[in-house]
mmCIF file of C-alpha atoms in Angstrom:
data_model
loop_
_atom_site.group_PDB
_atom_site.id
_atom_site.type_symbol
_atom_site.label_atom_id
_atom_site.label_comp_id
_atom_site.label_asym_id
_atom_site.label_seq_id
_atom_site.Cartn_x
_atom_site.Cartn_y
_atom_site.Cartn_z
ATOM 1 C CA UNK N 1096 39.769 -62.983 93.170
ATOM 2 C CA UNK N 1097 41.714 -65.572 95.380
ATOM 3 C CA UNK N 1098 43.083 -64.508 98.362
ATOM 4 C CA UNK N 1099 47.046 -63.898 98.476
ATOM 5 C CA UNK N 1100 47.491 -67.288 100.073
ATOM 6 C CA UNK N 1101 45.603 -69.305 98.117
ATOM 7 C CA UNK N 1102 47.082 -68.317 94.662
ATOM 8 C CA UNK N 1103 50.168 -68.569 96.145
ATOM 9 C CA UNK N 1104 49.676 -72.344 97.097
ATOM 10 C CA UNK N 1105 48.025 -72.423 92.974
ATOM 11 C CA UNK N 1106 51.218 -71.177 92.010
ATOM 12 C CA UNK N 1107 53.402 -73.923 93.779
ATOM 13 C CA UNK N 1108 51.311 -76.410 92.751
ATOM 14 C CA UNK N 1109 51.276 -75.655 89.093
ATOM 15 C CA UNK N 1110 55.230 -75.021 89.204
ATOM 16 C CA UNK N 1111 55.085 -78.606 90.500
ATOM 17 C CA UNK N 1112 52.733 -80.258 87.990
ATOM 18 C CA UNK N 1113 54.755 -78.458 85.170
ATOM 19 C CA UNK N 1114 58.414 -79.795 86.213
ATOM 20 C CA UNK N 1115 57.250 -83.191 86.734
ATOM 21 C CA UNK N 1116 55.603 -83.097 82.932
ATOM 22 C CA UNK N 1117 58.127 -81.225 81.435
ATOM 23 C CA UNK N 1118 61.446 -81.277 83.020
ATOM 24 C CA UNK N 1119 63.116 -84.368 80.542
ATOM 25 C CA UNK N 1120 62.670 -82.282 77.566
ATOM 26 C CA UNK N 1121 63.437 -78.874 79.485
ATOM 27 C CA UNK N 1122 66.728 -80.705 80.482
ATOM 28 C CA UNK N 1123 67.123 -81.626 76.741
ATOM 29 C CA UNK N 1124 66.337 -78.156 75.498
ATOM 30 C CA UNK N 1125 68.873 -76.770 78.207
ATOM 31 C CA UNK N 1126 72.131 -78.631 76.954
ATOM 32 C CA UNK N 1127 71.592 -77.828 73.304
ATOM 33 C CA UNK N 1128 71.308 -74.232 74.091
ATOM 34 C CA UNK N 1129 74.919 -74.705 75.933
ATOM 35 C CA UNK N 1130 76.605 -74.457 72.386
ATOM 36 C CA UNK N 1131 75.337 -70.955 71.982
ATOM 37 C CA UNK N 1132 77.223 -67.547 73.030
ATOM 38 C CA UNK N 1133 75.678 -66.981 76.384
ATOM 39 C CA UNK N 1134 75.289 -62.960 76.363
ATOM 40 C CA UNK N 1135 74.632 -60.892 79.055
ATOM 41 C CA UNK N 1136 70.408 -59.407 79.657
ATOM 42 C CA UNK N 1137 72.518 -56.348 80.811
ATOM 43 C CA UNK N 1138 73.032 -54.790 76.956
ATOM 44 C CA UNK N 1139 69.098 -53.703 77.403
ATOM 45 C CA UNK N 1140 69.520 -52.016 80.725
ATOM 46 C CA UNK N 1141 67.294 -48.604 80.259
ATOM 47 C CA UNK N 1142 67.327 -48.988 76.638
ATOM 48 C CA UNK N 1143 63.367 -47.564 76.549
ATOM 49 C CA UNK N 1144 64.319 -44.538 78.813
ATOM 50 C CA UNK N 1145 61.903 -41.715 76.871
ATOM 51 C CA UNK N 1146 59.974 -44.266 74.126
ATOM 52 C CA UNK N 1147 57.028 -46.412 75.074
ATOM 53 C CA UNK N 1148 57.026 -50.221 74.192
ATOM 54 C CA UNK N 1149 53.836 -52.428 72.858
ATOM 55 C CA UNK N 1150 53.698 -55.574 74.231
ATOM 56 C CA UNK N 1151 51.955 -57.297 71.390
ATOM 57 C CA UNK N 1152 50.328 -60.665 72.589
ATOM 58 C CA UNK N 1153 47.968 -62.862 70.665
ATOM 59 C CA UNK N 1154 44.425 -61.938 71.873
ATOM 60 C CA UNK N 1155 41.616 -60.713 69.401
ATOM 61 C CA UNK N 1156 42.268 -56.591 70.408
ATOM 62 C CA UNK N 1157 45.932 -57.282 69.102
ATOM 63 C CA UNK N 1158 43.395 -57.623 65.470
ATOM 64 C CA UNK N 1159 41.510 -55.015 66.651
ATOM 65 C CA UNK N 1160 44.661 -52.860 66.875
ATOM 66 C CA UNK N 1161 46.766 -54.143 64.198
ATOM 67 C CA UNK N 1162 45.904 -51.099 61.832
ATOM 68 C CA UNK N 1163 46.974 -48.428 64.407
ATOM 69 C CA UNK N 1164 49.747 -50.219 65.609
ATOM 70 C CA UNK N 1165 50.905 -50.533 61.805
ATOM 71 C CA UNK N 1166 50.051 -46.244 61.411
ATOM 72 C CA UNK N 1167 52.410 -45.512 64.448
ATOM 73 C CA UNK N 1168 54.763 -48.164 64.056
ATOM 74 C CA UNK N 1169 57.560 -45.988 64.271
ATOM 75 C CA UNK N 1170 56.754 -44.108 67.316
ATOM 76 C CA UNK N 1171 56.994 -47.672 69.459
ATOM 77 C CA UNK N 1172 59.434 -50.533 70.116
ATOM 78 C CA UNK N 1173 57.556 -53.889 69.846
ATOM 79 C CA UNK N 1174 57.888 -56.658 71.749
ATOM 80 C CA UNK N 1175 56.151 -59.929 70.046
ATOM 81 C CA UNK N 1176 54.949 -63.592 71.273
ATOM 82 C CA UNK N 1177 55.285 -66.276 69.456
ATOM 83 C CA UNK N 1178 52.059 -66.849 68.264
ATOM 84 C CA UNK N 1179 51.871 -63.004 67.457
ATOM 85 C CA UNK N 1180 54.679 -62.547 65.351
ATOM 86 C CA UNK N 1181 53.881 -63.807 62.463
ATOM 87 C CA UNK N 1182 50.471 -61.566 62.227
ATOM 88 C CA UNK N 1183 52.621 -58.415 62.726
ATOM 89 C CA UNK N 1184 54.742 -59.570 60.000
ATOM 90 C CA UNK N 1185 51.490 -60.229 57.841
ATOM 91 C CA UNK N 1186 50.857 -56.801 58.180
ATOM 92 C CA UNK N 1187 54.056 -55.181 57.228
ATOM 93 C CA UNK N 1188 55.401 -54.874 61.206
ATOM 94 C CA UNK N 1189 58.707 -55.976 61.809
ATOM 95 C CA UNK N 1190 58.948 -56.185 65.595
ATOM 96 C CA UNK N 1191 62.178 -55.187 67.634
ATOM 97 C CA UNK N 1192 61.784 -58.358 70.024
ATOM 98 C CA UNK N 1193 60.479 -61.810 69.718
ATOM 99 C CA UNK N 1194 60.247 -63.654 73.278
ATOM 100 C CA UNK N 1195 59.793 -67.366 73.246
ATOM 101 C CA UNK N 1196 58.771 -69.137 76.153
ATOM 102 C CA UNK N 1197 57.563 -72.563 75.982
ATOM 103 C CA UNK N 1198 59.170 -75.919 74.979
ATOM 104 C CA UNK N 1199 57.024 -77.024 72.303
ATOM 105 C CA UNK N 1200 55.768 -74.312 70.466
ATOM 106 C CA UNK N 1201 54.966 -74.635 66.875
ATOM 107 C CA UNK N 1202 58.039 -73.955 64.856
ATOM 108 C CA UNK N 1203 56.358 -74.718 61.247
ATOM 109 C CA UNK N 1204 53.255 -72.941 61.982
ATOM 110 C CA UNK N 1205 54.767 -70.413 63.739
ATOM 111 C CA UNK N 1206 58.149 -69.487 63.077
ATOM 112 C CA UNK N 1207 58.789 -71.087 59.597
ATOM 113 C CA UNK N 1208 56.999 -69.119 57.107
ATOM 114 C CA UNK N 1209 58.442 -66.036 58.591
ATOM 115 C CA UNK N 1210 61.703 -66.764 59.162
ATOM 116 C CA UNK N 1211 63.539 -64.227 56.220
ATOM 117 C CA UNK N 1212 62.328 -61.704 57.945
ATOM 118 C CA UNK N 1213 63.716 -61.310 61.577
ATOM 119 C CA UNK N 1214 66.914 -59.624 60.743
ATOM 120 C CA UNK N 1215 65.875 -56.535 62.760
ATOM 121 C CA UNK N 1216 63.973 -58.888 65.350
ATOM 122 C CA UNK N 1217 66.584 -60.060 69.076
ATOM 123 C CA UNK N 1218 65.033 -63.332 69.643
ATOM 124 C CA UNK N 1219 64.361 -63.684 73.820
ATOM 125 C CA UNK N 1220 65.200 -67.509 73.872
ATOM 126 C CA UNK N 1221 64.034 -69.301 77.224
ATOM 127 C CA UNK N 1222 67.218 -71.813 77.374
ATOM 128 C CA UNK N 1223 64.228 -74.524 78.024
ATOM 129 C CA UNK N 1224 62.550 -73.453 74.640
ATOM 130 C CA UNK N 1225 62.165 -75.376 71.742
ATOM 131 C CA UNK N 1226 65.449 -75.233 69.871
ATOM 132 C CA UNK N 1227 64.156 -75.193 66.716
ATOM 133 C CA UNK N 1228 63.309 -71.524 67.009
ATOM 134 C CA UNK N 1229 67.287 -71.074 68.223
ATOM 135 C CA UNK N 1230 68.986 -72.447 65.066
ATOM 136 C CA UNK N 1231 66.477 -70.655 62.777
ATOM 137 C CA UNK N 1232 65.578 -67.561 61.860
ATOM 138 C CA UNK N 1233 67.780 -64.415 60.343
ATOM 139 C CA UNK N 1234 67.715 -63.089 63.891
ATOM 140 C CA UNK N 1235 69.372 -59.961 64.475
ATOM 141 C CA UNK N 1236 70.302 -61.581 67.453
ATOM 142 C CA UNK N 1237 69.549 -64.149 70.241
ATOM 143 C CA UNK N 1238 69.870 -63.863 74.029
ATOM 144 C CA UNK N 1239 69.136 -66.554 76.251
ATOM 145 C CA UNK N 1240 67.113 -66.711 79.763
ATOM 146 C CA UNK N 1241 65.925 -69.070 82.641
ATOM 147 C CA UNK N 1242 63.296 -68.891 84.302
ATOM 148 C CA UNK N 1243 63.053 -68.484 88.187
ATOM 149 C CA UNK N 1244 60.608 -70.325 89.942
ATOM 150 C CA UNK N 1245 59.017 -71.448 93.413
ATOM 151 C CA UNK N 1246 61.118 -75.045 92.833
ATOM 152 C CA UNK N 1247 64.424 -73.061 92.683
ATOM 153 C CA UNK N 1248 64.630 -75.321 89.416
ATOM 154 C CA UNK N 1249 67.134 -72.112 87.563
ATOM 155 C CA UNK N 1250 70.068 -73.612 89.055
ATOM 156 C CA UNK N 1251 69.659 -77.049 87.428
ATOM 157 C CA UNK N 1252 68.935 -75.504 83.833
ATOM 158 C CA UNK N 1253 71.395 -73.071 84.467
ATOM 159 C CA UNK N 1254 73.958 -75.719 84.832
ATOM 160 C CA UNK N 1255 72.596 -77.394 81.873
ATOM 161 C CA UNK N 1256 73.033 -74.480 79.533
ATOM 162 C CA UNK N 1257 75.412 -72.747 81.254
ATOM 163 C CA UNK N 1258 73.233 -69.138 80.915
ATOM 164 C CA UNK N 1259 72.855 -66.731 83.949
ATOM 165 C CA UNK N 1260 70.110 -64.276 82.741
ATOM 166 C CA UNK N 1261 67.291 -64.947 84.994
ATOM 167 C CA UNK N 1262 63.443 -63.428 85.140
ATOM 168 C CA UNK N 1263 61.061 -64.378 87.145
ATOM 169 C CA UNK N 1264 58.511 -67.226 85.802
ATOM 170 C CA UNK N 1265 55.459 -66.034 84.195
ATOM 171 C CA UNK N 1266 52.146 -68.493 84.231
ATOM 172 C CA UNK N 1267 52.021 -67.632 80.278
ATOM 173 C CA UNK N 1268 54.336 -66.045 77.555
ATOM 174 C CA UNK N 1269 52.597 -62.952 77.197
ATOM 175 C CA UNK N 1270 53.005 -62.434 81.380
ATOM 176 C CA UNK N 1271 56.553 -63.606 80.782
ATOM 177 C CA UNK N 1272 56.610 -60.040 78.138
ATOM 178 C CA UNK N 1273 55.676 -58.309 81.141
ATOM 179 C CA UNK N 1274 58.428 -59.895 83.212
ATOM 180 C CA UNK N 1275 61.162 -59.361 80.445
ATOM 181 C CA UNK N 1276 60.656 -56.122 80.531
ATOM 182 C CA UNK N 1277 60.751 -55.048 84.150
ATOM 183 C CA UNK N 1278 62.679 -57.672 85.867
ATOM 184 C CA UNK N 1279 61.020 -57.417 89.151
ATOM 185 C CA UNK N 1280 60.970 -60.054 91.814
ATOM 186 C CA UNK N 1281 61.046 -60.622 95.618
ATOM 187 C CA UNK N 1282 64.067 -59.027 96.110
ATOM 188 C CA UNK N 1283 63.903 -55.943 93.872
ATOM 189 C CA UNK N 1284 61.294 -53.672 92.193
ATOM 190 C CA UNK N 1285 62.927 -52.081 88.850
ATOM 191 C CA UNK N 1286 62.060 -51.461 85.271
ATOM 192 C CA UNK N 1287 65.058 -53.316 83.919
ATOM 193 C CA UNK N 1288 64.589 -52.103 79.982
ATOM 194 C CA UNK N 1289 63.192 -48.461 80.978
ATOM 195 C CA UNK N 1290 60.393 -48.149 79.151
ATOM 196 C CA UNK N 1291 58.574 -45.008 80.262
ATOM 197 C CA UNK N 1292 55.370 -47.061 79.409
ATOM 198 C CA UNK N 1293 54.518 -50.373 78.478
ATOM 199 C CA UNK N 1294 51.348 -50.727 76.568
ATOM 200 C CA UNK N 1295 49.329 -54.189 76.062
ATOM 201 C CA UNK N 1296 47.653 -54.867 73.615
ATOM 202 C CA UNK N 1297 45.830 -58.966 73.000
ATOM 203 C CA UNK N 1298 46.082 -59.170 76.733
ATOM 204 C CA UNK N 1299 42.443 -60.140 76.745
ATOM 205 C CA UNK N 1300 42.667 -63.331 78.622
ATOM 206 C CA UNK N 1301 38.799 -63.997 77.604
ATOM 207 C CA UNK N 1302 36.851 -63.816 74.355
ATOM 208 C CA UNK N 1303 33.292 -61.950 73.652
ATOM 209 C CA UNK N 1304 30.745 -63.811 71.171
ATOM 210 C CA UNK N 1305 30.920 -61.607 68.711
ATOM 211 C CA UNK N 1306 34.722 -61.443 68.789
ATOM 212 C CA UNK N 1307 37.545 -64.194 68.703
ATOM 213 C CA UNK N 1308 38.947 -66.687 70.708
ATOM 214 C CA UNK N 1309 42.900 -65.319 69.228
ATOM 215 C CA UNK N 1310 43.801 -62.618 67.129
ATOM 216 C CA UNK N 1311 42.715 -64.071 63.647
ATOM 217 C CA UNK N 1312 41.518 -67.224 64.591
ATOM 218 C CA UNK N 1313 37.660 -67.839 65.374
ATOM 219 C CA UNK N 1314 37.448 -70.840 67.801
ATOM 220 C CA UNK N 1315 41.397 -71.773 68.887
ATOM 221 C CA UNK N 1316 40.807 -74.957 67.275
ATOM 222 C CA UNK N 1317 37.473 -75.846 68.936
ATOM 223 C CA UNK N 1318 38.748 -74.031 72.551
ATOM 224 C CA UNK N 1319 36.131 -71.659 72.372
ATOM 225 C CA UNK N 1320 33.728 -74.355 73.668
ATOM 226 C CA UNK N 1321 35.492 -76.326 75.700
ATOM 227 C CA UNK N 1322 37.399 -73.626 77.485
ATOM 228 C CA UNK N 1323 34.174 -71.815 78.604
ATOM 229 C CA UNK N 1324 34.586 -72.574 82.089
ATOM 230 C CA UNK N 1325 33.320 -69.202 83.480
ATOM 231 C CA UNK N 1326 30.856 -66.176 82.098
ATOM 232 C CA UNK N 1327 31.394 -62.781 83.336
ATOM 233 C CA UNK N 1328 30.977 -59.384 81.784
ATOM 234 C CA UNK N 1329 32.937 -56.512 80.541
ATOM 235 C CA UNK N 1330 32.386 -52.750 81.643
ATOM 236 C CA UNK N 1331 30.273 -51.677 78.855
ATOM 237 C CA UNK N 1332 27.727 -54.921 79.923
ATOM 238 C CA UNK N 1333 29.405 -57.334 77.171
ATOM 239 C CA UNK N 1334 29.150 -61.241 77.748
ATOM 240 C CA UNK N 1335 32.967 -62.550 78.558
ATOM 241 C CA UNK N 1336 34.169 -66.359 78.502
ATOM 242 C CA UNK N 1337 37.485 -67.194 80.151
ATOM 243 C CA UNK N 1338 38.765 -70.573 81.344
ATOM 244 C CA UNK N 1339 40.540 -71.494 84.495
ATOM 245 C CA UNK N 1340 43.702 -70.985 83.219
ATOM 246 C CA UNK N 1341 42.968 -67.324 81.520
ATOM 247 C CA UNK N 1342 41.639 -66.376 85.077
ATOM 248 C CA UNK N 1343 44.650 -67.469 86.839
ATOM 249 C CA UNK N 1344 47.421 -65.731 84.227
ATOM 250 C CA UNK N 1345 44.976 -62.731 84.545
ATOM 251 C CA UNK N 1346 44.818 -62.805 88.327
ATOM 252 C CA UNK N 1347 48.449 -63.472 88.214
ATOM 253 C CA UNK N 1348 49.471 -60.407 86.173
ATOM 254 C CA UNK N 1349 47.360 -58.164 87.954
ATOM 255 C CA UNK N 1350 49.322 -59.009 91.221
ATOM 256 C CA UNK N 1351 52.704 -58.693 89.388
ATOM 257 C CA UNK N 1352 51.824 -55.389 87.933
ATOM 258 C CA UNK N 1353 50.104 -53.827 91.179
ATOM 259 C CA UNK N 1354 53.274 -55.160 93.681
ATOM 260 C CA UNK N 1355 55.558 -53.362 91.805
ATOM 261 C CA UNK N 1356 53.558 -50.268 90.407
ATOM 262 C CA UNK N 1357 54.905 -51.179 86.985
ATOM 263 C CA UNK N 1358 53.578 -48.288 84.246
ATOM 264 C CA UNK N 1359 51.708 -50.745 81.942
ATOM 265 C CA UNK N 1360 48.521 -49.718 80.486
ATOM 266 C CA UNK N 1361 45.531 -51.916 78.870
ATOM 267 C CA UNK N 1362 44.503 -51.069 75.590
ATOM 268 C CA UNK N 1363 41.300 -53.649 75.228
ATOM 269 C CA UNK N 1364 38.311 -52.484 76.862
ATOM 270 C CA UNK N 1365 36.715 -55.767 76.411
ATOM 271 C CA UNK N 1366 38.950 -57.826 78.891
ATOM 272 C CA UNK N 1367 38.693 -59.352 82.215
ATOM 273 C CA UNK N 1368 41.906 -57.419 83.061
ATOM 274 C CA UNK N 1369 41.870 -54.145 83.832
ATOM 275 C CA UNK N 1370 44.494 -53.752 86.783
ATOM 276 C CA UNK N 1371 46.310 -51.423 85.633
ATOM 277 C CA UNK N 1372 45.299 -47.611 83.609
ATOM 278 C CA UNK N 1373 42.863 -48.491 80.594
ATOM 279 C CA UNK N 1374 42.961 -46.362 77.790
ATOM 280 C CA UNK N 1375 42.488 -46.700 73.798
ATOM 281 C CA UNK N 1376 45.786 -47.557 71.860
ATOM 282 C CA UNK N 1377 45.803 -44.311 69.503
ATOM 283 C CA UNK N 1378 46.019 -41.895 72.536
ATOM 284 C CA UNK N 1379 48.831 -43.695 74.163
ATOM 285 C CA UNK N 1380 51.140 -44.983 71.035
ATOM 286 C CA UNK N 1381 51.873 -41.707 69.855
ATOM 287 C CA UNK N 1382 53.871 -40.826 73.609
ATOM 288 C CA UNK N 1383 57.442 -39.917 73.671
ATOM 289 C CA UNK N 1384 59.680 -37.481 76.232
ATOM 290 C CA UNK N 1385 62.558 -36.102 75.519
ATOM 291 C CA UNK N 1386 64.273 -39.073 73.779
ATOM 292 C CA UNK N 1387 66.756 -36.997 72.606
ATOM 293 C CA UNK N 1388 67.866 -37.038 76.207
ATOM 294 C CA UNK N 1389 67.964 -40.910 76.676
ATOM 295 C CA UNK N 1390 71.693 -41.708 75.614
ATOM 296 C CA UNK N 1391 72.656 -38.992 78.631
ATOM 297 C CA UNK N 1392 70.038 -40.216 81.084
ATOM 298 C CA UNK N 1393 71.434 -43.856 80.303
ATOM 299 C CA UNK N 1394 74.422 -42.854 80.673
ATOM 300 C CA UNK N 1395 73.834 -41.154 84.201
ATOM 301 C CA UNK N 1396 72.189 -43.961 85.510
ATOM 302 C CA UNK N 1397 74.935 -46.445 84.427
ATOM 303 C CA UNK N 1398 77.287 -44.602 86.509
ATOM 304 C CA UNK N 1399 75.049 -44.295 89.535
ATOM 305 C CA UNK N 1400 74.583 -48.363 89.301
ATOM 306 C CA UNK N 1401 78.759 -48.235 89.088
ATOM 307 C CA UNK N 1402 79.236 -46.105 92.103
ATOM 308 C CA UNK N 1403 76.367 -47.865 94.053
ATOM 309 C CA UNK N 1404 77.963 -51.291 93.433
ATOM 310 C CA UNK N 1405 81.883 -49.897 94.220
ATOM 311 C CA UNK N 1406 79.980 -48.502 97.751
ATOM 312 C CA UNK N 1407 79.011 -51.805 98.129
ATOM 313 C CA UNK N 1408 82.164 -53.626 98.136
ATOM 314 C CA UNK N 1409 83.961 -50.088 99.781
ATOM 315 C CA UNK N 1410 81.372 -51.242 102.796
ATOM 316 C CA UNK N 1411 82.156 -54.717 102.389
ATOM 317 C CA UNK N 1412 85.597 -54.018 103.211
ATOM 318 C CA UNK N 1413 85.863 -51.509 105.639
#
């Protein structure tokens, strides 16, 4: 693993490469968003307080898992990628959330074949994200976000589209999930929606031989071969391929997660990451505590955020 420094200076340097690429169509992306109702993130404040949540990315254990996650569907919230949504649908799983990141993702392959069925699905739009995913859909609903970065480039999209919700950039949607949910950056550790645990599941960021390079898909379209940049082995001895890029979003998440002590657990054993608790997905999907208690304990903490802003100001003033 890098040293703090260095993947700091990776991290600026990406940001960098990716504005200069991207920021026309981001810019695009941004203004049509502005015709949209702009609401506020803070309707999911603590919403998870006593229910775990499965953050369902696209990696071959999300396959692996997809017949457990179906058996204990109700016990979870869901939180889907892009690319994984339409496989939970496949199977019968309707998924509370759908976060979409990037500018150009798929919308016929993705999105299109699917899109009777999101009327219990809140679309996470990033305001920079392809449209096309915006005006369709029977989404239960849509709330927008931007993204904050190294560039200070939110205030420029933010203009643009005229939304204020902002997370922390992720190097890749399904470390974006992560960052959805908890909300943490350099100026404040929390666990915005409340989850009492987050559980992953297709965080692989590598592929075995024997297994595949995405849930349901063999090769990625030939990028088993060409991504195999780097061999390493999982804890029960099994040959691992990642790329550059998988390393980096897994080296990445690992710092998020550990920084801010953030109760995720991994629920592929054959992963590079494993920075967090590891433990099979049966054993942890059937948790809950107390949720008949959450609409009280929600309500508590609202009121402690009210009193602790109103001390605030009271300080301000005197």
């Amino acid at each position: 693993m890098k040293s703090n420094k260095d993947h700091s200076l990776d991290v600026v340097a990406q940001s960098k490469s990716a504005y200069n690429q991207w920021a026309p169509q981001w810019r695009e992306h941004a203004k049509a968003h502005s015709k949209f109702i702009i609401k506020p993130m803070n309707d999911f404040k603590n919403i998870g307080i006593g229910k775990a949540i499965v953050s369902a990315a696209n990696g071959y254990s999300l396959e692996v898992g997809m017949e457990t996650l179906k058996k204990y569907r109700d016990n979870v919230h869901i939180l889907a990628c892009d690319k994984s949504l339409g496989h939970l649908i496949n199977h019968g799983i309707f998924p509370d959330y759908c976060m979409v990141c990037d500018a150009n993702v798929n919308y016929i392959k993705y999105l299109k074949p699917f899109e009777q069925y999101l009327q219990n699905t809140v679309l996470f739009q990033n305001a920079c994200g392809n449209p096309q995913w915006t005006v369709n859909g029977n989404w239960k609903d849509i709330y927008f976000f931007i993204n904050k970065d190294v560039l200070h480039s939110e205030h420029e999209f933010a203009g643009l589209s005229g939304c204020k919700n902002f997370i922390a950039a992720g190097t890749n949607v399904s470390n974006a999930m992560v960052v959805l949910l908890t909300q943490c950056d350099d100026t404040i550790r929390q666990n915005y929606f409340g989850y009492d645990k987050i559980i992953l599941l297709g965080y692989d960021y590598s592929w075995r031989s024997d297994g595949k390079y995405y849930a349901y898909d063999k090769d990625g379209t030939g990028k088993d071969k060409y991504m195999k940049h780097i061999y390493s082995l999982a804890p029960g001895g099994e040959v691992l391929y990642t790329s550059q890029n998988l390393l980096f979003s897994c080296e990445w998440l690992g710092r998020y997660i550990g920084a801010f002590k953030l109760p995720t657990v991994q629920c592929s054993r054959h992963s590079l990451f494993r920075q967090c608790h590891v433990s099979d997905l049966e054993s942890q999907i059937e948790y809950q505590y107390k949720p008949e208690d959450s609409s009280k304990v929600i309500s508590l903490l609202k009121t402690r955020d009210d009193l602790r802003a109103k001390t605030k100001e009271l300080e301000k003033e005197i």
